[in-house]
Each structure stands twice: as C-alpha cells, then as structure tokens.
C-alpha cells in the first residue's frame, strides 16, 4: 500500500539520489587514475615477470592506462592496455 | 607535546577558514593553549575572520625566512586566553615556504602549544603540501554538494599517500529543509561515499556571516546553531563522546511552541 502510494505520488527521482549515483561513478574513475611514478613501478614489475617466460622487445614495449566502455556498454571504465612485441619464446616452457 | 591538525578541503569556499577560526576559539574557551596558522599565502583571510587584521606585524614567511622570531610574529588574541594567530604573508607567492620549513615550525610550536591548527589553501599544489607537512591529523571539510565531495575524496587520497591516516570529515552548510525534501545529500550518503569517520556537522547559518562581519567567531555565541556545532567538534577533539544530533529531524509541535514562546531548546 505504501509502495503504491509512493508510486502514485512520485514525480521524479530525488535530486540527492541523482547526485549520489553520479558521485559514485565519477569517483570510480577518479580513484583509478594512478600517479606516473606508480605506473612506472608497475610497468617494470610486469616486464620482470614476462621476461621469465618470453623474450620481449623491451624498447617497443608499451603499457598504458586508458579508458574503454564497460561490458554492458553503458559506462566508461579504466583499462590497462599492454602492447608487448615478442622476439621469441623462451625454451623449456612446455 | 601538542597536536597539529590541518583543516583541508580541496574545493575552495567550503568553510576551512571559518572552521579553523571557530575551532581555535572553541579550544581556547576549553582552556587549551592554541595557535592558528594561516598557510594561504597571497590570499590571507584568517586574520579578518578572527578580527585580528589590525595587529599584524610579521607573518609566516618572515618566520620561516628568519626575519623575526616565532614569538614576535604570533598575535595574541586578547579576548581568549591562550589563543594565538600566525598570519599568512599577503604579498609573497606560495613557494616562499617549503614543506621542510613548515615541519620544523610545527615541531617547534607543538612544544609550547596544546593545539596547532593549520588553515590550508584550496587546491592540491604547493600550498597544500606546505599545510600538511607538519600535521599528524587532518579534518576534511566539505559541503553536501557533488563538486565539494568529489574534491574531498581526492584530498583524502592525498592525505593517506602522505601518511596522514584516518582523516575526519566535517560536513558544513547542511540545509535541513533541503535534506528533508530530498534535494540535498544526507550525512549518511556522504559518509557512504567518502568512507571516513565523521567529526561534525555544521548547519548553514546566517550567524556565520554576521559573526564574520564582526570578526567574532560564532562558536562563542550561545544562540548560534553553527556555534553549537563547533562547540561539539571542539569537545570531540578533546576526546569527549558527544552524540550527533540529527539536524534534519522534523521539529515536533512542542519544540515549535517552546521556540515561539522563547524557551531555549532542551
Ligand atoms: N555554516 C555556514 N553557514 C553560512 N555561511 C558559511 C558557513 N560556513 C562558511 N560560510 C561562508 O562561506 C564562505 C566561505 O567560507 P571560508 O571559511 O572562507 O571557506 P574556505 O576557507 O574553505 O575558502 C564565507 O563567506 C563564509 O562566511
Ligand atoms: Mg580559506
């Protein structure tokens, strides 16, 4: 009954709920932007791990933080994109 | 050994300077030796909010450059025992002070004072770095608006990155009428988003403007709602467990009548 009443009297969503939703989304993005130093640190550790298994062209290696659309296609989300050219597989990996 | 608390916000104009002045007077009224530092170099304001603008001789830059001794630059507030102000320089730029100099100054001041309260400039640049350098605690001020809360979130991240843990939240300029009709975020909404602990809620209050006109912080005004909120924060700083009053609770008929007939609210 209450719900029905609410439904009938409801005009628009409260503006404070809109504010909260928007804030939540913008903060997901804000909080995921790293500092350049942080990115450098992460990059060098990723390379170290990959090097154990693959012979990579380190000069051509490119790791970046960018944006992409989410799976449901409704939002822009951060993404880590890595382009790592491989020279050869290390032997003994099978 | 005293405590150094920095009052920050990210966004400008949300009430850092007002908060610094009121907490300073509040702490002095509780018998604490307190010094307020204005680090907003070039945009000095704490002096006028405190009503001490006519008494400035030296400023923060003079102190860190060694042009005068710290004691000489401190303005003693004659109205409140134990309260002092170290004003910002008005004609210098932000880079005239370094974080190392601020840290040294704060270390020196906390030997002598119970509380060192630092008024931070807006933004996240040099002025912010200076303001937080000597602090061990931080209060983050925000209004219940999208842009202010967003900037507060950024500041919380930066404080944590600089090893200032557990910053506390002050929500300023709350409008109970707007909250009641769903047009302003509630305190719970804001805490939910920022995920930090609350230390006070200040209502939007004309008395703040009136008291700033006079240079007499509202905390000393028994009749001001914002003043009461600042007195409560002061007691929380001192470790008292002061319950949070729900400013948005609907007034019942009895309290309305009492108000009408001039009784003080219980
Ligand atoms: N609770 C309040 N109610 C009404 N006005 C307020 C309140 N808090 C701050 N103000 C006003 O808002 C303006 C900005 O406040 P200020 O303390 O100077 O902000 P900041 O130092 O963060 O830039 C001032 O004019 C001040 O009087
Ligand atoms: Mg200010």
Short mmCIF file of C-alpha atoms and ligand atoms in Angstrom, two decimals:
data_model
loop_
_atom_site.label_atom_id
_atom_site.label_comp_id
_atom_site.label_asym_id
_atom_site.label_seq_id
_atom_site.Cartn_x
_atom_site.Cartn_y
_atom_site.Cartn_z
CA UNK A 1 0.00 0.00 0.00
CA UNK A 2 2.78 2.38 0.99
CA UNK A 3 4.64 1.42 -2.15
CA UNK A 4 1.63 2.06 -4.28
CA UNK A 5 1.18 5.44 -2.66
CA UNK A 6 4.81 6.26 -3.26
CA UNK A 7 4.49 5.19 -6.86
CA UNK A 8 1.47 7.38 -7.41
CA UNK A 9 2.84 10.48 -5.76
CA UNK A 10 6.31 10.11 -7.17
CA UNK A 11 7.17 12.63 -9.83
CA UNK A 12 10.89 12.36 -10.33
CA UNK A 13 13.83 10.75 -8.58
CA UNK A 14 15.12 12.88 -5.71
CA UNK A 15 17.94 15.13 -6.88
CA UNK A 16 20.09 13.96 -3.97
CA UNK A 17 19.87 10.37 -5.23
CA UNK A 18 20.95 11.51 -8.67
CA UNK A 19 23.87 13.36 -7.03
CA UNK A 20 24.91 10.28 -5.08
CA UNK A 21 24.78 7.99 -8.11
CA UNK A 22 26.79 10.40 -10.23
CA UNK A 23 29.36 10.86 -7.50
CA UNK A 24 29.81 7.12 -7.08
CA UNK A 25 30.54 6.72 -10.78
CA UNK A 26 32.87 9.67 -11.14
CA UNK A 27 34.83 8.54 -8.08
CA UNK A 28 35.36 5.07 -9.53
CA UNK A 29 37.19 6.78 -12.31
CA UNK A 30 38.98 9.38 -10.13
CA UNK A 31 40.23 6.71 -7.77
CA UNK A 32 41.64 4.59 -10.56
CA UNK A 33 43.93 7.19 -12.06
CA UNK A 34 47.43 6.41 -10.86
CA UNK A 35 50.34 8.75 -10.48
CA UNK A 36 53.10 8.46 -13.14
CA UNK A 37 55.53 7.01 -10.57
CA UNK A 38 53.02 4.33 -9.65
CA UNK A 39 52.58 3.39 -13.31
CA UNK A 40 56.35 3.22 -13.84
CA UNK A 41 56.78 0.92 -10.86
CA UNK A 42 54.02 -1.38 -12.03
CA UNK A 43 55.40 -1.42 -15.57
CA UNK A 44 58.86 -2.51 -14.52
CA UNK A 45 57.47 -5.31 -12.37
CA UNK A 46 55.21 -6.55 -15.14
CA UNK A 47 58.21 -6.64 -17.51
CA UNK A 48 60.24 -8.63 -15.00
CA UNK A 49 57.57 -11.30 -14.79
CA UNK A 50 57.01 -11.52 -18.54
CA UNK A 51 60.74 -11.75 -19.19
CA UNK A 52 60.87 -15.01 -17.29
CA UNK A 53 58.73 -16.65 -19.93
CA UNK A 54 59.18 -14.62 -23.10
CA UNK A 55 61.96 -12.85 -24.92
CA UNK A 56 60.37 -9.42 -25.45
CA UNK A 57 61.41 -6.30 -27.34
CA UNK A 58 61.68 -4.04 -24.35
CA UNK A 59 62.25 -0.88 -26.37
CA UNK A 60 58.94 -1.32 -28.18
CA UNK A 61 57.00 -2.24 -25.09
CA UNK A 62 54.01 -0.04 -24.35
CA UNK A 63 51.89 -0.16 -21.20
CA UNK A 64 49.21 2.46 -20.69
CA UNK A 65 46.22 3.24 -18.59
CA UNK A 66 43.32 4.19 -20.83
CA UNK A 67 39.55 4.08 -20.91
CA UNK A 68 37.18 1.66 -22.51
CA UNK A 69 33.45 1.02 -22.41
CA UNK A 70 32.20 -1.47 -19.85
CA UNK A 71 30.83 -4.87 -20.90
CA UNK A 72 27.25 -3.65 -20.71
CA UNK A 73 28.33 -0.74 -22.89
CA UNK A 74 26.87 1.82 -20.52
CA UNK A 75 29.87 3.26 -18.79
CA UNK A 76 33.41 4.33 -19.44
CA UNK A 77 35.79 2.29 -17.28
CA UNK A 78 39.56 2.41 -16.85
CA UNK A 79 41.62 -0.26 -18.58
CA UNK A 80 45.24 -1.30 -18.60
CA UNK A 81 46.41 -1.81 -22.15
CA UNK A 82 49.72 -3.50 -22.87
CA UNK A 83 51.40 -3.94 -26.22
CA UNK A 84 54.35 -6.29 -25.80
CA UNK A 85 56.12 -7.44 -29.00
CA UNK A 86 57.64 -10.90 -28.55
CA UNK A 87 61.00 -11.75 -30.09
CA UNK A 88 60.96 -15.43 -29.17
CA UNK A 89 59.54 -17.88 -26.70
CA UNK A 90 61.95 -18.93 -24.03
CA UNK A 91 62.92 -22.56 -24.37
CA UNK A 92 61.82 -25.09 -21.80
CA UNK A 93 58.40 -23.68 -21.35
CA UNK A 94 56.43 -26.72 -22.36
CA UNK B 1 53.55 17.77 23.50
CA UNK B 2 50.76 19.31 21.42
CA UNK B 3 48.86 18.09 18.42
CA UNK B 4 48.98 19.52 14.88
CA UNK B 5 45.68 19.37 12.97
CA UNK B 6 45.32 20.57 9.37
CA UNK B 7 41.95 21.77 8.04
CA UNK B 8 41.69 20.83 4.34
CA UNK B 9 39.05 20.55 1.62
CA UNK B 10 40.25 20.51 -1.97
CA UNK B 11 37.49 22.81 -3.17
CA UNK B 12 37.63 26.45 -2.10
CA UNK B 13 34.94 28.33 -0.25
CA UNK B 14 33.53 25.37 1.69
CA UNK B 15 34.47 26.65 5.14
CA UNK B 16 38.09 25.81 6.02
CA UNK B 17 38.94 29.27 7.33
CA UNK B 18 35.63 29.56 9.20
CA UNK B 19 36.27 26.16 10.75
CA UNK B 20 39.85 26.97 11.73
CA UNK B 21 38.77 30.19 13.47
CA UNK B 22 35.88 28.56 15.31
CA UNK B 23 37.83 25.52 16.47
CA UNK B 24 40.64 27.80 17.62
CA UNK B 25 38.33 29.91 19.75
CA UNK B 26 36.50 26.76 20.88
CA UNK B 27 39.69 25.12 22.09
CA UNK B 28 40.84 28.31 23.83
CA UNK B 29 37.47 28.52 25.60
CA UNK B 30 38.17 24.99 26.86
CA UNK B 31 41.42 26.23 28.35
CA UNK B 32 43.76 24.88 25.68
CA UNK B 33 46.81 26.82 24.52
CA UNK B 34 46.16 27.07 20.80
CA UNK B 35 47.89 28.60 17.79
CA UNK B 36 46.28 29.03 14.37
CA UNK B 37 48.46 29.18 11.26
CA UNK B 38 47.14 30.69 8.04
CA UNK B 39 49.04 29.00 5.18
CA UNK B 40 47.01 30.61 2.41
CA UNK B 41 49.87 32.80 1.22
CA UNK B 42 48.69 35.62 -1.01
CA UNK B 43 45.05 35.13 0.00
CA UNK B 44 45.26 35.84 3.70
CA UNK B 45 41.85 35.60 5.39
CA UNK B 46 42.03 34.00 8.80
CA UNK B 47 43.11 37.35 10.28
CA UNK B 48 39.87 39.11 9.26
CA UNK B 49 37.66 36.17 10.21
CA UNK B 50 39.30 36.30 13.66
CA UNK B 51 39.08 40.11 13.85
CA UNK B 52 42.86 40.46 14.28
CA UNK B 53 43.75 42.12 10.95
CA UNK B 54 44.88 45.37 12.55
CA UNK B 55 47.52 43.76 14.70
CA UNK B 56 49.73 42.07 12.10
CA UNK B 57 53.39 42.99 12.14
CA UNK B 58 55.20 39.86 10.95
CA UNK B 59 53.90 36.84 9.05
CA UNK B 60 54.58 33.19 8.27
CA UNK B 61 57.16 33.95 5.57
CA UNK B 62 59.06 36.30 7.91
CA UNK B 63 59.23 33.46 10.42
CA UNK B 64 60.49 30.75 8.07
CA UNK B 65 62.99 33.12 6.49
CA UNK B 66 64.29 34.02 9.92
CA UNK B 67 63.49 37.74 9.61
CA UNK B 68 61.90 37.54 13.06
CA UNK B 69 61.48 35.09 15.90
CA UNK B 70 58.34 32.93 16.03
CA UNK B 71 57.23 34.64 19.25
CA UNK B 72 57.36 38.06 17.60
CA UNK B 73 55.06 37.02 14.77
CA UNK B 74 52.38 35.40 16.94
CA UNK B 75 49.39 37.68 17.53
CA UNK B 76 47.86 37.13 20.92
CA UNK B 77 44.06 37.23 20.92
CA UNK B 78 43.24 39.30 23.98
CA UNK B 79 39.63 38.09 24.12
CA UNK B 80 40.52 34.41 24.55
CA UNK B 81 43.20 33.30 26.91
CA UNK B 82 45.90 31.19 25.26
CA UNK B 83 44.81 31.83 21.64
CA UNK B 84 47.37 32.97 19.04
CA UNK B 85 47.42 33.58 15.30
CA UNK B 86 50.31 33.30 12.88
CA UNK B 87 49.09 35.17 9.77
CA UNK B 88 49.95 34.31 6.16
CA UNK B 89 52.04 36.66 4.03
CA UNK B 90 49.89 38.67 1.68
CA UNK B 91 52.43 39.83 -0.89
CA UNK B 92 54.51 36.72 -1.48
CA UNK B 93 53.92 33.61 -3.53
CA UNK B 94 53.24 30.11 -2.30
CA UNK B 95 56.77 28.90 -3.00
CA UNK B 96 58.18 31.26 -0.36
CA UNK B 97 57.65 28.42 2.13
CA UNK B 98 58.77 24.78 1.82
CA UNK B 99 57.28 21.66 3.42
CA UNK B 100 60.51 21.17 5.39
CA UNK B 101 60.25 24.66 6.88
CA UNK B 102 56.62 24.05 7.84
CA UNK B 103 57.51 20.77 9.50
CA UNK B 104 60.21 22.44 11.55
CA UNK B 105 57.89 25.27 12.56
CA UNK B 106 55.12 22.89 13.62
CA UNK B 107 57.56 20.81 15.66
CA UNK B 108 58.67 23.96 17.44
CA UNK B 109 55.11 25.20 18.09
CA UNK B 110 53.79 21.93 19.45
CA UNK B 111 56.43 22.06 22.18
CA UNK B 112 54.66 25.11 23.52
CA UNK B 113 51.01 24.76 22.48
CA UNK B 114 48.35 22.12 23.13
CA UNK B 115 46.93 22.55 19.63
CA UNK B 116 48.35 23.85 16.36
CA UNK B 117 45.51 24.29 13.83
CA UNK B 118 46.52 24.87 10.22
CA UNK B 119 44.23 26.59 7.72
CA UNK B 120 45.01 25.10 4.31
CA UNK B 121 44.56 26.89 0.97
CA UNK B 122 42.31 25.39 -1.73
CA UNK B 123 43.86 23.08 -4.30
CA UNK B 124 46.42 20.29 -4.27
CA UNK B 125 49.58 22.20 -5.14
CA UNK B 126 52.47 23.64 -3.13
CA UNK B 127 50.22 25.39 -0.60
CA UNK B 128 48.53 22.10 0.24
CA UNK B 129 51.85 20.31 0.58
CA UNK B 130 53.11 23.02 2.92
CA UNK B 131 49.96 22.95 5.03
CA UNK B 132 50.01 19.20 5.63
CA UNK B 133 53.79 18.83 6.08
CA UNK B 134 53.84 19.23 9.86
CA UNK B 135 50.42 17.78 10.64
CA UNK B 136 49.64 14.44 12.21
CA UNK B 137 45.87 14.74 11.95
CA UNK B 138 43.57 16.18 9.29
CA UNK B 139 39.97 17.30 9.08
CA UNK B 140 38.42 17.36 5.62
CA UNK B 141 35.68 19.95 5.18
CA UNK B 142 33.01 19.52 2.53
CA UNK B 143 29.58 20.89 1.74
CA UNK B 144 26.83 18.43 0.69
CA UNK B 145 27.41 19.10 -3.00
CA UNK B 146 28.75 16.93 -5.79
CA UNK B 147 31.83 19.01 -6.62
CA UNK B 148 32.89 19.53 -2.99
CA UNK B 149 32.51 15.85 -2.12
CA UNK B 150 34.44 14.84 -5.20
CA UNK B 151 37.33 17.12 -4.29
CA UNK B 152 37.20 15.89 -0.70
CA UNK B 153 37.70 12.34 -1.97
CA UNK B 154 40.80 13.41 -3.83
CA UNK B 155 42.18 15.13 -0.74
CA UNK B 156 41.54 12.04 1.40
CA UNK B 157 43.60 10.01 -1.07
CA UNK B 158 46.44 12.54 -0.99
CA UNK B 159 46.42 12.71 2.81
CA UNK B 160 46.72 8.95 3.01
CA UNK B 161 49.50 8.94 0.42
CA UNK B 162 51.30 11.40 2.71
CA UNK B 163 50.87 9.16 5.74
CA UNK B 164 48.20 11.22 7.45
CA UNK B 165 45.90 8.37 8.42
CA UNK B 166 42.23 8.46 9.38
CA UNK B 167 41.26 11.98 8.36
CA UNK B 168 37.95 13.07 9.88
CA UNK B 169 35.03 14.58 8.00
CA UNK B 170 33.29 17.88 8.67
CA UNK B 171 30.12 18.47 6.66
CA UNK B 172 29.45 22.20 6.51
CA UNK B 173 26.45 24.26 5.40
CA UNK B 174 23.91 21.48 5.77
CA UNK B 175 20.38 22.67 4.92
CA UNK B 176 17.95 20.50 6.92
CA UNK B 177 14.97 21.71 4.87
CA UNK B 178 16.62 20.62 1.62
CA UNK B 179 17.65 17.27 3.08
CA UNK B 180 14.07 16.65 4.20
CA UNK B 181 12.70 17.18 0.72
CA UNK B 182 15.36 15.00 -0.88
CA UNK B 183 17.27 17.81 -2.57
CA UNK B 184 20.46 17.56 -0.55
CA UNK B 185 22.58 14.51 0.20
CA UNK B 186 22.27 13.26 3.77
CA UNK B 187 25.21 12.86 6.13
CA UNK B 188 24.91 9.09 5.67
CA UNK B 189 25.07 9.47 1.87
CA UNK B 190 28.30 11.46 2.17
CA UNK B 191 29.89 9.08 4.67
CA UNK B 192 28.87 6.18 2.47
CA UNK B 193 30.72 7.73 -0.46
CA UNK B 194 33.84 9.03 1.28
CA UNK B 195 34.17 6.15 3.76
CA UNK B 196 35.75 8.20 6.54
CA UNK B 197 34.66 8.92 10.07
CA UNK B 198 32.57 12.00 10.86
CA UNK B 199 33.65 14.56 13.46
CA UNK B 200 30.98 17.20 12.95
CA UNK B 201 28.08 18.64 11.00
CA UNK B 202 27.62 22.41 10.74
CA UNK B 203 24.27 23.76 9.59
CA UNK B 204 24.10 26.58 7.09
CA UNK B 205 23.68 29.51 9.44
CA UNK B 206 23.34 33.27 8.93
CA UNK B 207 25.19 33.74 12.21
CA UNK B 208 28.38 32.69 10.46
CA UNK B 209 28.15 35.69 8.15
CA UNK B 210 27.14 38.04 10.96
CA UNK B 211 29.95 36.82 13.19
CA UNK B 212 32.46 37.06 10.34
CA UNK B 213 31.27 40.64 9.73
CA UNK B 214 32.21 41.42 13.31
CA UNK B 215 35.37 39.32 13.47
CA UNK B 216 33.99 37.29 16.36
CA UNK B 217 33.76 33.54 15.59
CA UNK B 218 30.26 32.09 16.12
CA UNK B 219 31.49 29.37 18.48
CA UNK B 220 31.42 31.94 21.27
CA UNK B 221 27.78 32.81 20.50
CA UNK B 222 25.50 30.70 22.71
CA UNK B 223 22.50 31.27 20.43
CA UNK B 224 24.07 30.25 17.12
CA UNK B 225 23.31 26.77 15.75
CA UNK B 226 26.63 26.68 13.90
CA UNK B 227 28.33 27.84 17.10
CA UNK B 228 26.87 24.88 18.98
CA UNK B 229 28.05 22.52 16.24
CA UNK B 230 31.59 23.93 16.54
CA UNK B 231 31.49 23.59 20.32
CA UNK B 232 30.58 19.94 19.84
CA UNK B 233 33.51 19.36 17.47
CA UNK B 234 35.81 21.03 19.99
CA UNK B 235 34.68 18.59 22.68
CA UNK B 236 35.17 15.66 20.31
CA UNK B 237 38.72 16.84 19.62
CA UNK B 238 39.31 16.73 23.37
CA UNK B 239 38.17 13.11 23.39
CA UNK B 240 34.66 13.54 24.70
CA UNK B 241 31.99 11.25 23.26
CA UNK B 242 29.45 13.84 22.11
CA UNK B 243 26.40 12.32 20.39
CA UNK B 244 25.49 13.63 16.93
CA UNK B 245 22.17 15.47 16.89
CA UNK B 246 20.06 14.84 13.84
CA UNK B 247 19.68 18.31 12.39
CA UNK B 248 17.16 17.06 9.85
CA UNK B 249 14.74 15.60 12.37
CA UNK B 250 11.28 17.08 11.93
CA UNK B 251 10.54 19.63 14.68
CA UNK B 252 7.66 18.43 16.78
CA UNK B 253 4.86 20.72 17.86
CA UNK B 254 6.18 21.02 21.42
CA UNK B 255 9.61 22.35 20.45
CA UNK B 256 7.97 24.66 17.93
CA UNK B 257 5.73 26.07 20.67
CA UNK B 258 8.64 26.42 23.05
CA UNK B 259 10.59 28.31 20.41
CA UNK B 260 7.60 30.50 19.73
CA UNK B 261 7.40 31.46 23.37
CA UNK B 262 11.11 31.99 23.69
CA UNK B 263 12.11 28.91 25.66
CA UNK B 264 15.58 27.65 24.95
CA UNK B 265 15.56 24.25 23.25
CA UNK B 266 16.33 21.47 25.72
N1 LIG C 1 27.96 27.12 8.09
C1 LIG C 1 27.94 28.22 7.32
N2 LIG C 1 26.79 28.93 7.15
C2 LIG C 1 26.76 30.03 6.37
N3 LIG C 1 27.83 30.52 5.72
C3 LIG C 1 29.01 29.86 5.84
C4 LIG C 1 29.12 28.68 6.63
N4 LIG C 1 30.42 28.26 6.57
C5 LIG C 1 31.07 29.12 5.76
N5 LIG C 1 30.24 30.09 5.31
C6 LIG C 1 30.59 31.19 4.41
O1 LIG C 1 31.16 30.65 3.23
C7 LIG C 1 32.22 31.47 2.75
C8 LIG C 1 33.49 30.67 2.56
O2 LIG C 1 33.96 30.24 3.81
P1 LIG C 1 35.52 30.10 4.13
O3 LIG C 1 35.63 29.62 5.54
O4 LIG C 1 36.24 31.35 3.77
O5 LIG C 1 35.91 28.93 3.12
P2 LIG C 1 37.37 28.42 2.67
O6 LIG C 1 38.35 28.86 3.70
O7 LIG C 1 37.22 26.93 2.60
O8 LIG C 1 37.63 29.02 1.34
C9 LIG C 1 32.36 32.62 3.75
O9 LIG C 1 31.73 33.74 3.23
C10 LIG C 1 31.66 32.10 4.98
O10 LIG C 1 31.12 33.14 5.74
MG1 LIG C 2 40.22 29.95 3.38
#
